[in-house]
Short mmCIF file of C-alpha atoms and ligand atoms in Angstrom, two decimals:
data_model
loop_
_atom_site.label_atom_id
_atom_site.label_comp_id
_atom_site.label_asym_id
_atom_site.label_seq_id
_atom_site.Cartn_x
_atom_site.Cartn_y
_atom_site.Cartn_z
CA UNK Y 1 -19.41 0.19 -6.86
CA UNK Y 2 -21.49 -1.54 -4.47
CA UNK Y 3 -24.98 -0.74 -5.12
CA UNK Y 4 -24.97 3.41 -5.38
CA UNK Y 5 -21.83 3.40 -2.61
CA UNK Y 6 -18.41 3.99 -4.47
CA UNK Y 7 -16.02 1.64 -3.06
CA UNK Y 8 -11.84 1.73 -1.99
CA UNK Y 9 -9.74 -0.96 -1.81
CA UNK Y 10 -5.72 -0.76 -0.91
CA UNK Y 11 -3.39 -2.64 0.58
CA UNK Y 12 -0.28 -3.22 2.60
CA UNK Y 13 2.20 -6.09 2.66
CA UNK Y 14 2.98 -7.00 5.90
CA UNK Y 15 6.64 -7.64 5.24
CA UNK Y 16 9.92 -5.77 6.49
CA UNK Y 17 9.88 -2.41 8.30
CA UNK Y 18 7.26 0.11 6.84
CA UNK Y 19 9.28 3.53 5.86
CA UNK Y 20 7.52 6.99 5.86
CA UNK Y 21 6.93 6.08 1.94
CA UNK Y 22 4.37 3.15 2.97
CA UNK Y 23 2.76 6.60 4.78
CA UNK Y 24 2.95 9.10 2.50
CA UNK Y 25 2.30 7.35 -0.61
CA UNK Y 26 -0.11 5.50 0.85
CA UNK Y 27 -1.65 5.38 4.39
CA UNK Y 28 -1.94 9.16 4.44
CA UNK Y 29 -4.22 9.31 1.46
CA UNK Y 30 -6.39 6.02 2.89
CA UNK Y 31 -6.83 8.26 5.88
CA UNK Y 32 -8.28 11.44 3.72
CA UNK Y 33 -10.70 9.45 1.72
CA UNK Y 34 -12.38 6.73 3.47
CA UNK Y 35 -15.42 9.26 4.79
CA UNK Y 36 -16.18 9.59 1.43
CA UNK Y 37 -15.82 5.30 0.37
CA UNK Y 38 -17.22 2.46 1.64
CA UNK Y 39 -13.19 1.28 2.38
CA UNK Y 40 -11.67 -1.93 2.54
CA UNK Y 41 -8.02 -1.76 3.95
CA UNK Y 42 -6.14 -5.13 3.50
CA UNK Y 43 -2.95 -6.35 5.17
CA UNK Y 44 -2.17 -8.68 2.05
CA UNK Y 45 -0.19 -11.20 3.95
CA UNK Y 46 -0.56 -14.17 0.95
CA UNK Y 47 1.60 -11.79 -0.96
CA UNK Y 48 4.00 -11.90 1.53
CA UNK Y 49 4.55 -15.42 1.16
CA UNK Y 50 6.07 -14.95 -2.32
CA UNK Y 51 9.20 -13.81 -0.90
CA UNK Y 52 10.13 -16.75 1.93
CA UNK Y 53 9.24 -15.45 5.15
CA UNK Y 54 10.00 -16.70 9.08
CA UNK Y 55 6.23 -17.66 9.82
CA UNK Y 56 6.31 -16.49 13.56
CA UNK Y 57 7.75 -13.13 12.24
CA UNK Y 58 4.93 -12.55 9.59
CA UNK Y 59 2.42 -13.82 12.22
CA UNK Y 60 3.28 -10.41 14.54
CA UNK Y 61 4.38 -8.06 11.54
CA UNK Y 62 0.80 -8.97 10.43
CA UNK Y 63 -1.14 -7.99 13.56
CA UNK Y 64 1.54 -5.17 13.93
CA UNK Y 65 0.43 -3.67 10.23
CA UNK Y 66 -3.41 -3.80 11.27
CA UNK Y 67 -2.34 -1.46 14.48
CA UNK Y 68 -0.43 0.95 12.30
CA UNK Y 69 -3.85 0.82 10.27
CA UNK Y 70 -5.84 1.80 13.31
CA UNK Y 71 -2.91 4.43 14.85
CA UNK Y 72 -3.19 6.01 11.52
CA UNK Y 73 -6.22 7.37 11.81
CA UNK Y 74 -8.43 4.95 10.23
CA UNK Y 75 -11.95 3.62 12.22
CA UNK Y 76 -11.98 -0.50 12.02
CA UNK Y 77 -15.88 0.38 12.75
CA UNK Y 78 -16.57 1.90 9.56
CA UNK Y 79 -13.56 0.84 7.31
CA UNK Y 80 -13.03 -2.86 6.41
CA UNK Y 81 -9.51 -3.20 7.77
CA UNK Y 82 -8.82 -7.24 7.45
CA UNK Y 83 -5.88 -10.10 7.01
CA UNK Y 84 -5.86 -10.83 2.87
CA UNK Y 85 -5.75 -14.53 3.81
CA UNK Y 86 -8.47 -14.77 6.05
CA UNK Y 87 -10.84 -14.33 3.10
CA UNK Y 88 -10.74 -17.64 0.85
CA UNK Y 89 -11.81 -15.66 -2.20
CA UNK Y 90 -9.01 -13.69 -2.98
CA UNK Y 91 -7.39 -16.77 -3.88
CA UNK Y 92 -10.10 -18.23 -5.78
CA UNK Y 93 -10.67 -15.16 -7.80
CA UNK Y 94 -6.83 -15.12 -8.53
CA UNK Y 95 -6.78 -18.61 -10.26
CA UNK Y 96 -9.75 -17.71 -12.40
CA UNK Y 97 -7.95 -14.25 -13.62
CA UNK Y 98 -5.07 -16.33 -14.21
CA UNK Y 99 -6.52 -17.82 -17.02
CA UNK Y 100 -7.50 -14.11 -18.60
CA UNK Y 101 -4.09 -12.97 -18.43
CA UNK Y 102 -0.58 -13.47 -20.51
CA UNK Y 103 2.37 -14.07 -19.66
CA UNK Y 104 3.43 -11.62 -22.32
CA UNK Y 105 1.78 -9.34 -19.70
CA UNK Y 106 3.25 -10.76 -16.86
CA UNK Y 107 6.92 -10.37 -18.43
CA UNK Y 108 6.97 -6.50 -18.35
CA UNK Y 109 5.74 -6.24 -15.09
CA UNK Y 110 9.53 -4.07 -13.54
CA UNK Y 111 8.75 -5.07 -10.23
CA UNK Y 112 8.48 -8.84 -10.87
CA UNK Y 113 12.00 -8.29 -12.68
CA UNK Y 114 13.27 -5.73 -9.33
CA UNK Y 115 12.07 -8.52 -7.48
CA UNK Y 116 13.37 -11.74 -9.50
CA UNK Y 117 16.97 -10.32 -9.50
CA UNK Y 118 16.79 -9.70 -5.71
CA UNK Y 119 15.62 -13.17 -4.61
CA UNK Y 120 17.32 -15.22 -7.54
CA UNK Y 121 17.20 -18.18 -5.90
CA UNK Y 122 13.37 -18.58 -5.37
CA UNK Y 123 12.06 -17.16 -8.74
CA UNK Y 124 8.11 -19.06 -7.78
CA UNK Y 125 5.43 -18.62 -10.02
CA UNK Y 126 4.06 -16.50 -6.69
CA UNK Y 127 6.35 -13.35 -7.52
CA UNK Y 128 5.67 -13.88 -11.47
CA UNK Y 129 1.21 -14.13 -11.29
CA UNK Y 130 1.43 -11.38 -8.12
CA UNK Y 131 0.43 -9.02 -9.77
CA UNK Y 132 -2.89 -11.14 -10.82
CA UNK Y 133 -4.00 -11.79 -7.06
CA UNK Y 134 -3.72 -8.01 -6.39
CA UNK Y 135 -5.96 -7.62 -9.63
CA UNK Y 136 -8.32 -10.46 -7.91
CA UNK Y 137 -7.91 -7.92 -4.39
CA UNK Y 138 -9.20 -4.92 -6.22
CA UNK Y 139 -11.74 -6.72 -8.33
CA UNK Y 140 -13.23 -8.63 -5.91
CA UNK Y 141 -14.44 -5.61 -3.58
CA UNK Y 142 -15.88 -4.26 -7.23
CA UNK Y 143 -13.69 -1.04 -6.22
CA UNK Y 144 -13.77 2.43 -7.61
CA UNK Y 145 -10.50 3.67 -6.21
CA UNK Y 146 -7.35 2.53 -5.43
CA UNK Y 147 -4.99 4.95 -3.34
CA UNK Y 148 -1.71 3.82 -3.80
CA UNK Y 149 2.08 4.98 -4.27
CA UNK Y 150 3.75 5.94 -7.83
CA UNK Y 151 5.47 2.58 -8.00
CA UNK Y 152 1.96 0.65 -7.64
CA UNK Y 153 1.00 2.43 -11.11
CA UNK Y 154 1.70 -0.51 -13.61
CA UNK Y 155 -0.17 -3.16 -11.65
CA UNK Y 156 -3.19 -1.21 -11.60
CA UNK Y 157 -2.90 -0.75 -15.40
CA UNK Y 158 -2.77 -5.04 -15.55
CA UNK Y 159 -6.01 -4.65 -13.21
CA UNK Y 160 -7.43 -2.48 -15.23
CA UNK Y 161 -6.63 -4.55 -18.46
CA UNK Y 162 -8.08 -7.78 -17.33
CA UNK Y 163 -10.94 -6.40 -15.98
CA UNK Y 164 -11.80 -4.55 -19.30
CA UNK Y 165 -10.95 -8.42 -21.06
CA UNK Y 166 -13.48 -10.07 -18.49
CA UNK Y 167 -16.19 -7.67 -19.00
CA UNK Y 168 -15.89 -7.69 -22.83
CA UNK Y 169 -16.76 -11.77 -22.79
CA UNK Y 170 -19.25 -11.22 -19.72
CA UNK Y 171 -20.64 -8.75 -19.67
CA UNK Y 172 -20.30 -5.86 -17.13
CA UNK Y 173 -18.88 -8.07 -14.18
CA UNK Y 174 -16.54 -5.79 -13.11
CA UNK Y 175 -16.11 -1.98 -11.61
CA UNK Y 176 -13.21 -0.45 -13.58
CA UNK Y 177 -10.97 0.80 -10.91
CA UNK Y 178 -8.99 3.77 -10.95
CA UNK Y 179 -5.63 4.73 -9.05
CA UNK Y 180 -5.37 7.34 -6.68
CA UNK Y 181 -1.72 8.63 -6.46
CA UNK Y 182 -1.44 11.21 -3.84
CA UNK Y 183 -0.08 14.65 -5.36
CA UNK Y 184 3.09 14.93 -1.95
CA UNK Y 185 4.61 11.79 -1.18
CA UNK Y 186 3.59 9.68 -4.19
CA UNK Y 187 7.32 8.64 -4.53
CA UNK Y 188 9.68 9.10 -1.03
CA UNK Y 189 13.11 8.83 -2.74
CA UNK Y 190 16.15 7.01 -0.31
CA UNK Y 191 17.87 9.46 1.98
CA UNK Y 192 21.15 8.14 0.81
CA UNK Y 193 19.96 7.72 -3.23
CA UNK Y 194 17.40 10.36 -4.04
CA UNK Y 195 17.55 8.61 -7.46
CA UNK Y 196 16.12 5.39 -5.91
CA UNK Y 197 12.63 5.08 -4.12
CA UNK Y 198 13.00 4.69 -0.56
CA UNK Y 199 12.40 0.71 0.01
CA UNK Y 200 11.64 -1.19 3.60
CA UNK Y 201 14.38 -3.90 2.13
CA UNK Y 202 17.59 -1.29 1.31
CA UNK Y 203 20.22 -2.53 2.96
CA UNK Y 204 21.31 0.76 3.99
CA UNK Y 205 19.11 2.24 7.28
CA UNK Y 206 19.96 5.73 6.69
CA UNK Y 207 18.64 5.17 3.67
CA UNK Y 208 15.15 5.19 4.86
CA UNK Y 209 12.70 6.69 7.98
CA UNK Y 210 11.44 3.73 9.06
CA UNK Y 211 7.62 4.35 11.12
CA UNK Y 212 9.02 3.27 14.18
CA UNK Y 213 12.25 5.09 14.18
CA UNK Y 214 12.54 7.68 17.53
CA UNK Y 215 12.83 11.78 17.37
CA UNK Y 216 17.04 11.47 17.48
CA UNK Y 217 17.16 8.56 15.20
CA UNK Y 218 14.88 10.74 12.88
CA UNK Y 219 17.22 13.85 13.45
CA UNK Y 220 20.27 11.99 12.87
CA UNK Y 221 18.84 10.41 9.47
CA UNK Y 222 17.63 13.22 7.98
CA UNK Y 223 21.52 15.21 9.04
CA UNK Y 224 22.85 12.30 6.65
CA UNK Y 225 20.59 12.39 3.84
CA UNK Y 226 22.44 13.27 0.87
CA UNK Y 227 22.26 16.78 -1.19
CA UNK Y 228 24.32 18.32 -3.38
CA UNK Y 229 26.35 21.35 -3.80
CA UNK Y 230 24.38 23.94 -4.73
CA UNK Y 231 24.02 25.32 -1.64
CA UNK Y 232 20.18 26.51 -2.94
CA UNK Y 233 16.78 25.48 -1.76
CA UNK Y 234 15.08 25.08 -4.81
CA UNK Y 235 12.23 22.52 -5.96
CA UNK Y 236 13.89 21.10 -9.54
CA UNK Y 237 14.68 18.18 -10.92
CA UNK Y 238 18.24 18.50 -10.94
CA UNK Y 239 18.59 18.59 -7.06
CA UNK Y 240 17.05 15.54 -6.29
CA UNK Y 241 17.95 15.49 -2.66
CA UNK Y 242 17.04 18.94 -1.98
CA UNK Y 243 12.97 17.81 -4.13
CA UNK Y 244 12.60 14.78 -1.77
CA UNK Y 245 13.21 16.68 1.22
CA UNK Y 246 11.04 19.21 0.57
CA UNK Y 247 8.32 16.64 -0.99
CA UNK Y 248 8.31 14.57 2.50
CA UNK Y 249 8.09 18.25 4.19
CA UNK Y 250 5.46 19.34 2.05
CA UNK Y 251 3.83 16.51 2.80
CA UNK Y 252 3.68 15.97 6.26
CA UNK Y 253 2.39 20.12 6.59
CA UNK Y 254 0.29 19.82 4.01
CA UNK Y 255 1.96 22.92 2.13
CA UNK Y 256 3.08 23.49 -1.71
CA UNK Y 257 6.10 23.25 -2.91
CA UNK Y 258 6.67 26.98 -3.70
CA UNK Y 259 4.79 27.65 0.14
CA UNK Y 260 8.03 25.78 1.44
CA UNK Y 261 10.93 26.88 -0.59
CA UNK Y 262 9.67 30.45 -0.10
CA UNK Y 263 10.02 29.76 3.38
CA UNK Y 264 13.17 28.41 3.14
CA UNK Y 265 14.93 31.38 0.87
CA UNK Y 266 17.87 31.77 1.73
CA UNK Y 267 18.12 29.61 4.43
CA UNK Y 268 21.75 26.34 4.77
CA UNK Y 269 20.52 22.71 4.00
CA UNK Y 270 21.05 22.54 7.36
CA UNK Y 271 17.90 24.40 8.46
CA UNK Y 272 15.25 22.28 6.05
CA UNK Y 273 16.81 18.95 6.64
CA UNK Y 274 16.29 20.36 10.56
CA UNK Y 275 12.44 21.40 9.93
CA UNK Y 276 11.98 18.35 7.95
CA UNK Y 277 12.82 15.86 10.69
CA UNK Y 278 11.17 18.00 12.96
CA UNK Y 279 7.86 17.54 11.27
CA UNK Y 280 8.32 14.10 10.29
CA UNK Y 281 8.52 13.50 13.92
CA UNK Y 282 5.16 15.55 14.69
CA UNK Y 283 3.50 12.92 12.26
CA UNK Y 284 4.77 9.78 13.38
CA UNK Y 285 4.86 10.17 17.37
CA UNK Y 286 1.17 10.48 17.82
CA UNK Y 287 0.83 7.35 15.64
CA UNK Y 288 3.73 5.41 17.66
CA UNK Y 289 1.74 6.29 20.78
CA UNK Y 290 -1.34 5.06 19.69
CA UNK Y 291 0.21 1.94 18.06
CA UNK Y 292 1.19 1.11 21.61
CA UNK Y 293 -1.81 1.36 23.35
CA UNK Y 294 -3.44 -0.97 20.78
CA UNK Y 295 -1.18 -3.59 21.64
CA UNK Y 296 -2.09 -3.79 24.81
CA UNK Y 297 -5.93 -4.05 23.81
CA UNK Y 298 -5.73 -7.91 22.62
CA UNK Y 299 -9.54 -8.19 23.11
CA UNK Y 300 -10.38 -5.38 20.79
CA UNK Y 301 -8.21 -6.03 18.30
CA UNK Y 302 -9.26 -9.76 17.97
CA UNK Y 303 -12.62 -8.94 17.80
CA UNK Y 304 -12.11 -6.31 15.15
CA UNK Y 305 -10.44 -9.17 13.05
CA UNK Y 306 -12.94 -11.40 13.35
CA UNK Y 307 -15.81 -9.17 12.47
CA UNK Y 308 -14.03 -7.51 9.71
CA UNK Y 309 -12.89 -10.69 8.05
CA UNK Y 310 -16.39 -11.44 8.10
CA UNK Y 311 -17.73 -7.94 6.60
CA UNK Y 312 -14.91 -8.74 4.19
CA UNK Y 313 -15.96 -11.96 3.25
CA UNK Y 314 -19.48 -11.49 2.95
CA UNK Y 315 -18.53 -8.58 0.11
CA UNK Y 316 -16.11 -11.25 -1.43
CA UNK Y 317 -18.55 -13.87 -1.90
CA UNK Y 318 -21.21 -11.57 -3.81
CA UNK Y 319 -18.68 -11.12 -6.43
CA UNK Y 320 -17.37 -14.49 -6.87
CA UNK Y 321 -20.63 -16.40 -6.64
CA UNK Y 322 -21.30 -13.65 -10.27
CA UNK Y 323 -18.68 -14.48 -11.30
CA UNK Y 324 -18.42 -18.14 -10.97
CA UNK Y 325 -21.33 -18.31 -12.81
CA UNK Y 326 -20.65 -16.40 -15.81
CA UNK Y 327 -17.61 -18.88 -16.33
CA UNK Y 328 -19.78 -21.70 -16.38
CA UNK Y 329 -18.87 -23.26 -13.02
CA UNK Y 330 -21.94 -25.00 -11.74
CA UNK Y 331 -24.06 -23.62 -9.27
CA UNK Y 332 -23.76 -24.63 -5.73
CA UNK Y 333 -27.08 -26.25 -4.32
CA UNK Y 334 -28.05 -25.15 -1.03
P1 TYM W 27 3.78 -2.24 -0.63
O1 TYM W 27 3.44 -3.06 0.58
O2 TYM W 27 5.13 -2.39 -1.23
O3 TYM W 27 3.56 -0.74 -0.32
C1 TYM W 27 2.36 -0.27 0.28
C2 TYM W 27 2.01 1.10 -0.28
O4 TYM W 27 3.07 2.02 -0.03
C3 TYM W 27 3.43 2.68 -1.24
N1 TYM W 27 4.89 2.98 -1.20
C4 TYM W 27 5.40 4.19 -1.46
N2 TYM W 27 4.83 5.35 -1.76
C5 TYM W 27 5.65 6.43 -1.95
N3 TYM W 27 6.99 6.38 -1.83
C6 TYM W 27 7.62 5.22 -1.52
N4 TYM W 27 8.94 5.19 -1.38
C7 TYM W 27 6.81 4.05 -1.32
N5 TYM W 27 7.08 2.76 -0.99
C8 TYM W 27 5.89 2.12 -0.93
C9 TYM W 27 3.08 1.67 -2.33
O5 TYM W 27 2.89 2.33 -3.57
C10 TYM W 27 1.80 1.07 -1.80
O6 TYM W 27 0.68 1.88 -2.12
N6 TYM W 27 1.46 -4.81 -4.22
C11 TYM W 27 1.28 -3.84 -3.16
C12 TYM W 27 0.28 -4.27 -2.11
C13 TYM W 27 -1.05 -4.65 -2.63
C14 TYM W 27 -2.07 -3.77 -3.07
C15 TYM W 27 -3.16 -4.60 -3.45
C16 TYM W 27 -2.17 -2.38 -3.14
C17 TYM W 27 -1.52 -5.93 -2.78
N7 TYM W 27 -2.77 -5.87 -3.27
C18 TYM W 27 -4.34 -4.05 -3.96
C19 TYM W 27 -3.36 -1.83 -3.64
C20 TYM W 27 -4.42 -2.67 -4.02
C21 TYM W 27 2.61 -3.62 -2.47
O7 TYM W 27 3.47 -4.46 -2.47
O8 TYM W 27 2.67 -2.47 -1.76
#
């Protein structure tokens, strides 16, 4: 809460190839609230960095991820929509929450151990206190909500957790933010593992849509994904397959889950995995189009960045100057 506005914060990470889960689970829902939030939309490229990245490559995916932003739907004129590391607080905030959280915490946290095994050879103390920066992201903004996918769920319980410690010793420092999880999409399973979310870094591309895959390459995926052998279109947990297909349907129409299997009665796998693609593609070309255009619009762009890192900033610092203070750090003369 800023003043009486209620405030959003979420984020992206500006690695790897975004998949139609980064849109469902997340930028979807961003788009649907932000009239009613004062929003601030990050591209968190310091957590990038935990993983080693080519620097020219996160340079472009960067700016690339702040176009999607825009092609999405959402206004850089009204909705913060800034680069994580052009804001020096997020980092300073992070070291001081540091200090309010275990590393008892820190252990169970599944996607530092996802993560750990993955990259075993550069285990950095970035991957394990991650999830503490994305508290100091949240906290920082003093945000209400935080629309994110299922598999965000346990960080925001750590963000929750040390902002509830901080307060108790400070005094009310800190909004107490809550999660938004989106009711379709909130967990796109792989095409090719419908037990397994559907990840930018599976090896497997059929595995995943990808946001910039074209109409046949869409087609083609979705003719792969794997079903079973039922041979029925129903929504249950034991057809996994058949549930994520019609989840990623139902979410890209905006219709139930009983709207779409009764449309589908009767009906081969052949036809929904069809109607899916279909309007997966009627989501994602108008946003392709539009990411193209922005590229070519250098001048707009950069000037978006450089006012919105500002906006961002200025937000930032009325936090961290409170908070600074209530720690005992002395204060800066001017
Ligand atoms: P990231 O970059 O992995 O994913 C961005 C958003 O996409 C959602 N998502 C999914 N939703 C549904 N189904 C899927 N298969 C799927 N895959 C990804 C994620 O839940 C997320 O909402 N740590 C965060 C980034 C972050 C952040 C923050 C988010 C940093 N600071 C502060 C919110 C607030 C991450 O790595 O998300």
């Amino acid at each position: 809460m800023i003043g009486d506005t209620k405030v959003l914060f979420s984020g992206m990470q500006a690695t790897g190839n975004l998949t139609l889960g980064n849109y469902l689970g997340a930028l979807k829902n961003w788009v649907n609230l932000s009239e009613e939030y004062l929003c601030f939309y990050s591209v968190v490229d310091m957590h990038s960095i935990t993983v080693r990245q080519d620097p020219a490559e996160l340079r472009k995916r960067a700016r690339n991820l702040l176009h999607l932003y825009i092609a999405a739907g959402l206004d850089p004129e009204k909705a913060c929509i800034y680069f994580q590391s052009h804001v020096s607080g997020h980092a300073e905030l992070a070291w001081i929450l540091n200090c309010f959280t275990y590393m008892g915490e820190l252990n169970r946290m599944t996607q530092f151990k996802d993560k750990a095994a993955k990259h075993s050879d550069n285990i950095n103390a970035g991957l394990y206190t991650y999830p503490v920066l994305m508290a100091a992201d949240i906290l920082l903004y003093q945000a209400d909500v935080v629309p994110v996918g299922a598999d965000q769920m346990q960080h925001l319980e750590i963000t929750r957790d040390i902002a509830q410690r901080f307060n108790k010793i400070y005094g009310d420092v800190f909004t107490i933010p809550e999660p938004f999880v989106g009711k379709a999409g909130a967990r796109v399973m792989s095409l090719q593992n419908p037990e397994k979310k559907m990840s930018k870094s599976d090896e497997n591309p059929n595995a995943s849509i990808y946001l910039t895959d074209d109409p046949d390459t869409i087609v083609r995926k979705f003719k792969r994904a794997v079903t079973d052998s039922e041979g029925v279109i129903a929504y249950r947990d034991e057809q996994p397959g058949v549930r994520n297909l019609l989840d990623i349907y139902c979410a890209c129409t905006d219709k139930t889950p009983e709207e779409a299997v009764k449309e589908f009665a009767g009906q081969g796998y052949g036809t929904l995995k069809a109607a899916v693609a279909e309007s997966v593609v009627s989501v994602l070309r108008p946003i392709q189009d539009r990411v193209k255009e922005l590229e070519k619009d250098k001048a707009y762009i950069d000037r978006i960045i450089k006012e919105n890192a500002e906006k961002a900033e200025y937000y930032a610092n009325k936090t961290l100057r409170k908070v600074k203070h209530k720690i005992g750090y002395p204060d800066r003369i001017r």
